[in-house]
PDB file of C-alpha atoms and ligand atoms in Angstrom:
ATOM      1  CA  MET A  15     -87.347  13.931 -41.768  1.00  0.00           C
ATOM      2  CA  THR A  16     -83.491  13.436 -42.780  1.00  0.00           C
ATOM      3  CA  THR A  17     -82.527  16.964 -41.312  1.00  0.00           C
ATOM      4  CA  GLY A  18     -80.012  17.096 -38.512  1.00  0.00           C
ATOM      5  CA  PRO A  19     -81.009  17.120 -34.682  1.00  0.00           C
ATOM      6  CA  ASP A  20     -79.900  20.902 -34.573  1.00  0.00           C
ATOM      7  CA  ALA A  21     -81.983  21.822 -37.418  1.00  0.00           C
ATOM      8  CA  ASP A  22     -85.124  22.633 -35.633  1.00  0.00           C
ATOM      9  CA  ARG A  23     -83.300  24.639 -33.007  1.00  0.00           C
ATOM     10  CA  PRO A  24     -81.690  28.062 -33.281  1.00  0.00           C
ATOM     11  CA  PRO A  25     -78.124  28.169 -33.111  1.00  0.00           C
ATOM     12  CA  VAL A  26     -76.471  29.368 -29.761  1.00  0.00           C
ATOM     13  CA  PRO A  27     -73.920  31.980 -30.056  1.00  0.00           C
ATOM     14  CA  CYS A  28     -70.681  31.974 -27.933  1.00  0.00           C
ATOM     15  CA  ARG A  29     -70.994  34.465 -25.029  1.00  0.00           C
ATOM     16  CA  ASP A  30     -67.608  35.634 -25.653  1.00  0.00           C
ATOM     17  CA  CYS A  31     -67.209  35.805 -29.449  1.00  0.00           C
ATOM     18  CA  LYS A  32     -70.847  35.334 -30.663  1.00  0.00           C
ATOM     19  CA  THR A  33     -69.692  32.328 -32.889  1.00  0.00           C
ATOM     20  CA  PRO A  34     -72.692  29.966 -33.130  1.00  0.00           C
ATOM     21  CA  LEU A  35     -71.666  26.863 -31.303  1.00  0.00           C
ATOM     22  CA  LYS A  36     -72.119  23.571 -33.075  1.00  0.00           C
ATOM     23  CA  SER A  37     -71.270  21.263 -30.358  1.00  0.00           C
ATOM     24  CA  ALA A  38     -73.954  20.248 -27.613  1.00  0.00           C
ATOM     25  CA  GLN A  39     -70.982  20.740 -24.971  1.00  0.00           C
ATOM     26  CA  GLY A  40     -70.344  24.021 -26.088  1.00  0.00           C
ATOM     27  CA  GLN A  41     -73.929  25.036 -26.178  1.00  0.00           C
ATOM     28  CA  ALA A  42     -74.359  23.536 -22.727  1.00  0.00           C
ATOM     29  CA  ARG A  43     -71.352  25.800 -21.475  1.00  0.00           C
ATOM     30  CA  GLY A  44     -72.555  28.674 -23.374  1.00  0.00           C
ATOM     31  CA  ARG A  45     -68.919  29.091 -25.035  1.00  0.00           C
ATOM     32  CA  GLY A  46     -66.617  27.638 -27.437  1.00  0.00           C
ATOM     33  CA  GLU A  47     -63.857  25.664 -26.709  1.00  0.00           C
ATOM     34  CA  GLN A  48     -61.388  28.234 -27.066  1.00  0.00           C
ATOM     35  CA  CYS A  49     -63.424  30.903 -25.125  1.00  0.00           C
ATOM     36  CA  TRP A  50     -64.349  28.055 -22.508  1.00  0.00           C
ATOM     37  CA  ARG A  51     -60.615  27.600 -21.687  1.00  0.00           C
ATOM     38  CA  GLU A  52     -60.090  31.309 -21.620  1.00  0.00           C
ATOM     39  CA  TYR A  53     -62.827  31.944 -19.347  1.00  0.00           C
ATOM     40  CA  ARG A  54     -61.896  28.988 -17.013  1.00  0.00           C
ATOM     41  CA  ARG A  55     -58.280  30.604 -16.945  1.00  0.00           C
ATOM     42  CA  ARG A  56     -59.529  33.752 -15.612  1.00  0.00           C
ATOM     43  CA  LEU A  57     -61.695  32.202 -13.267  1.00  0.00           C
ATOM     44  CA  ARG A  58     -58.807  30.064 -11.748  1.00  0.00           C
ATOM     45  CA  ALA A  59     -56.679  33.387 -11.875  1.00  0.00           C
ATOM     46  CA  ALA A  60     -59.361  35.336 -10.028  1.00  0.00           C
ATOM     47  CA  GLN A  61     -59.566  32.451  -7.567  1.00  0.00           C
ATOM     48  CA  ALA A  62     -55.918  32.238  -6.867  1.00  0.00           C
ATOM     49  CA  ALA A  63     -55.697  36.181  -6.073  1.00  0.00           C
ATOM     50  CA  THR A  64     -58.569  35.774  -3.495  1.00  0.00           C
ATOM     51  CA  ALA A  65     -57.145  32.665  -2.070  1.00  0.00           C
ATOM     52  CA  ALA A  66     -53.509  33.960  -1.887  1.00  0.00           C
ATOM     53  CA  PRO A  67     -53.444  37.772  -1.400  1.00  0.00           C
ATOM     54  CA  ALA A  68     -50.553  39.927  -1.688  1.00  0.00           C
ATOM     55  CA  GLY A  69     -48.358  41.365   0.935  1.00  0.00           C
ATOM     56  CA  PRO A  70     -46.930  40.241   4.369  1.00  0.00           C
ATOM     57  CA  VAL A  71     -48.396  37.205   6.032  1.00  0.00           C
ATOM     58  CA  ARG A  72     -48.849  37.630   9.294  1.00  0.00           C
ATOM     59  CA  THR A  73     -47.673  34.579  11.348  1.00  0.00           C
ATOM     60  CA  SER A  74     -47.642  35.499  14.865  1.00  0.00           C
ATOM     61  CA  THR A  75     -50.626  36.892  17.067  1.00  0.00           C
ATOM     62  CA  ALA A  76     -48.401  39.370  18.705  1.00  0.00           C
ATOM     63  CA  GLY A  77     -49.620  43.070  18.372  1.00  0.00           C
ATOM     64  CA  LEU A  78     -53.494  41.972  18.110  1.00  0.00           C
ATOM     65  CA  ASP A  79     -55.845  43.913  20.507  1.00  0.00           C
ATOM     66  CA  GLY A  80     -57.682  42.282  23.079  1.00  0.00           C
ATOM     67  CA  PRO A  81     -56.600  39.561  25.657  1.00  0.00           C
ATOM     68  CA  ASP A  82     -55.385  36.017  24.429  1.00  0.00           C
ATOM     69  CA  LEU A  83     -55.050  32.760  26.186  1.00  0.00           C
ATOM     70  CA  PHE A  84     -51.809  33.806  27.832  1.00  0.00           C
ATOM     71  CA  THR A  85     -52.989  36.845  29.599  1.00  0.00           C
ATOM     72  CA  THR A  86     -54.678  35.659  32.889  1.00  0.00           C
ATOM     73  CA  GLU A  87     -54.095  38.487  35.095  1.00  0.00           C
ATOM     74  CA  GLU A  88     -57.449  40.018  34.343  1.00  0.00           C
ATOM     75  CA  ILE A  89     -59.524  36.852  34.128  1.00  0.00           C
ATOM     76  CA  THR A  90     -58.392  35.908  37.758  1.00  0.00           C
ATOM     77  CA  ASP A  91     -59.554  39.119  39.019  1.00  0.00           C
ATOM     78  CA  VAL A  92     -62.862  37.681  39.239  1.00  0.00           C
ATOM     79  CA  GLU A  93     -64.183  37.009  42.651  1.00  0.00           C
TER      80      GLU A  93
HETATM   81 ZN1   ZN B 128     -66.204  32.268 -28.232  1.00  0.00          ZN
END
């Protein structure tokens, strides 16, 4: 047997561009080098969007409903 190691297995196509992946690393990831970078770039962008939501950031608890640690009047009412 002088055939290559990948001669007996069907070529794994890239999930994005359907190009047959030649490297074992690409086959394990399911994407070629180019598409893998693009995939990770989109993934990080999506994670950044959820980690840091757009809009004003609330820095104080003023305006929140319900009693907080500084409103002790209602708590000392208990006999
Ligand atoms: Zn691809």
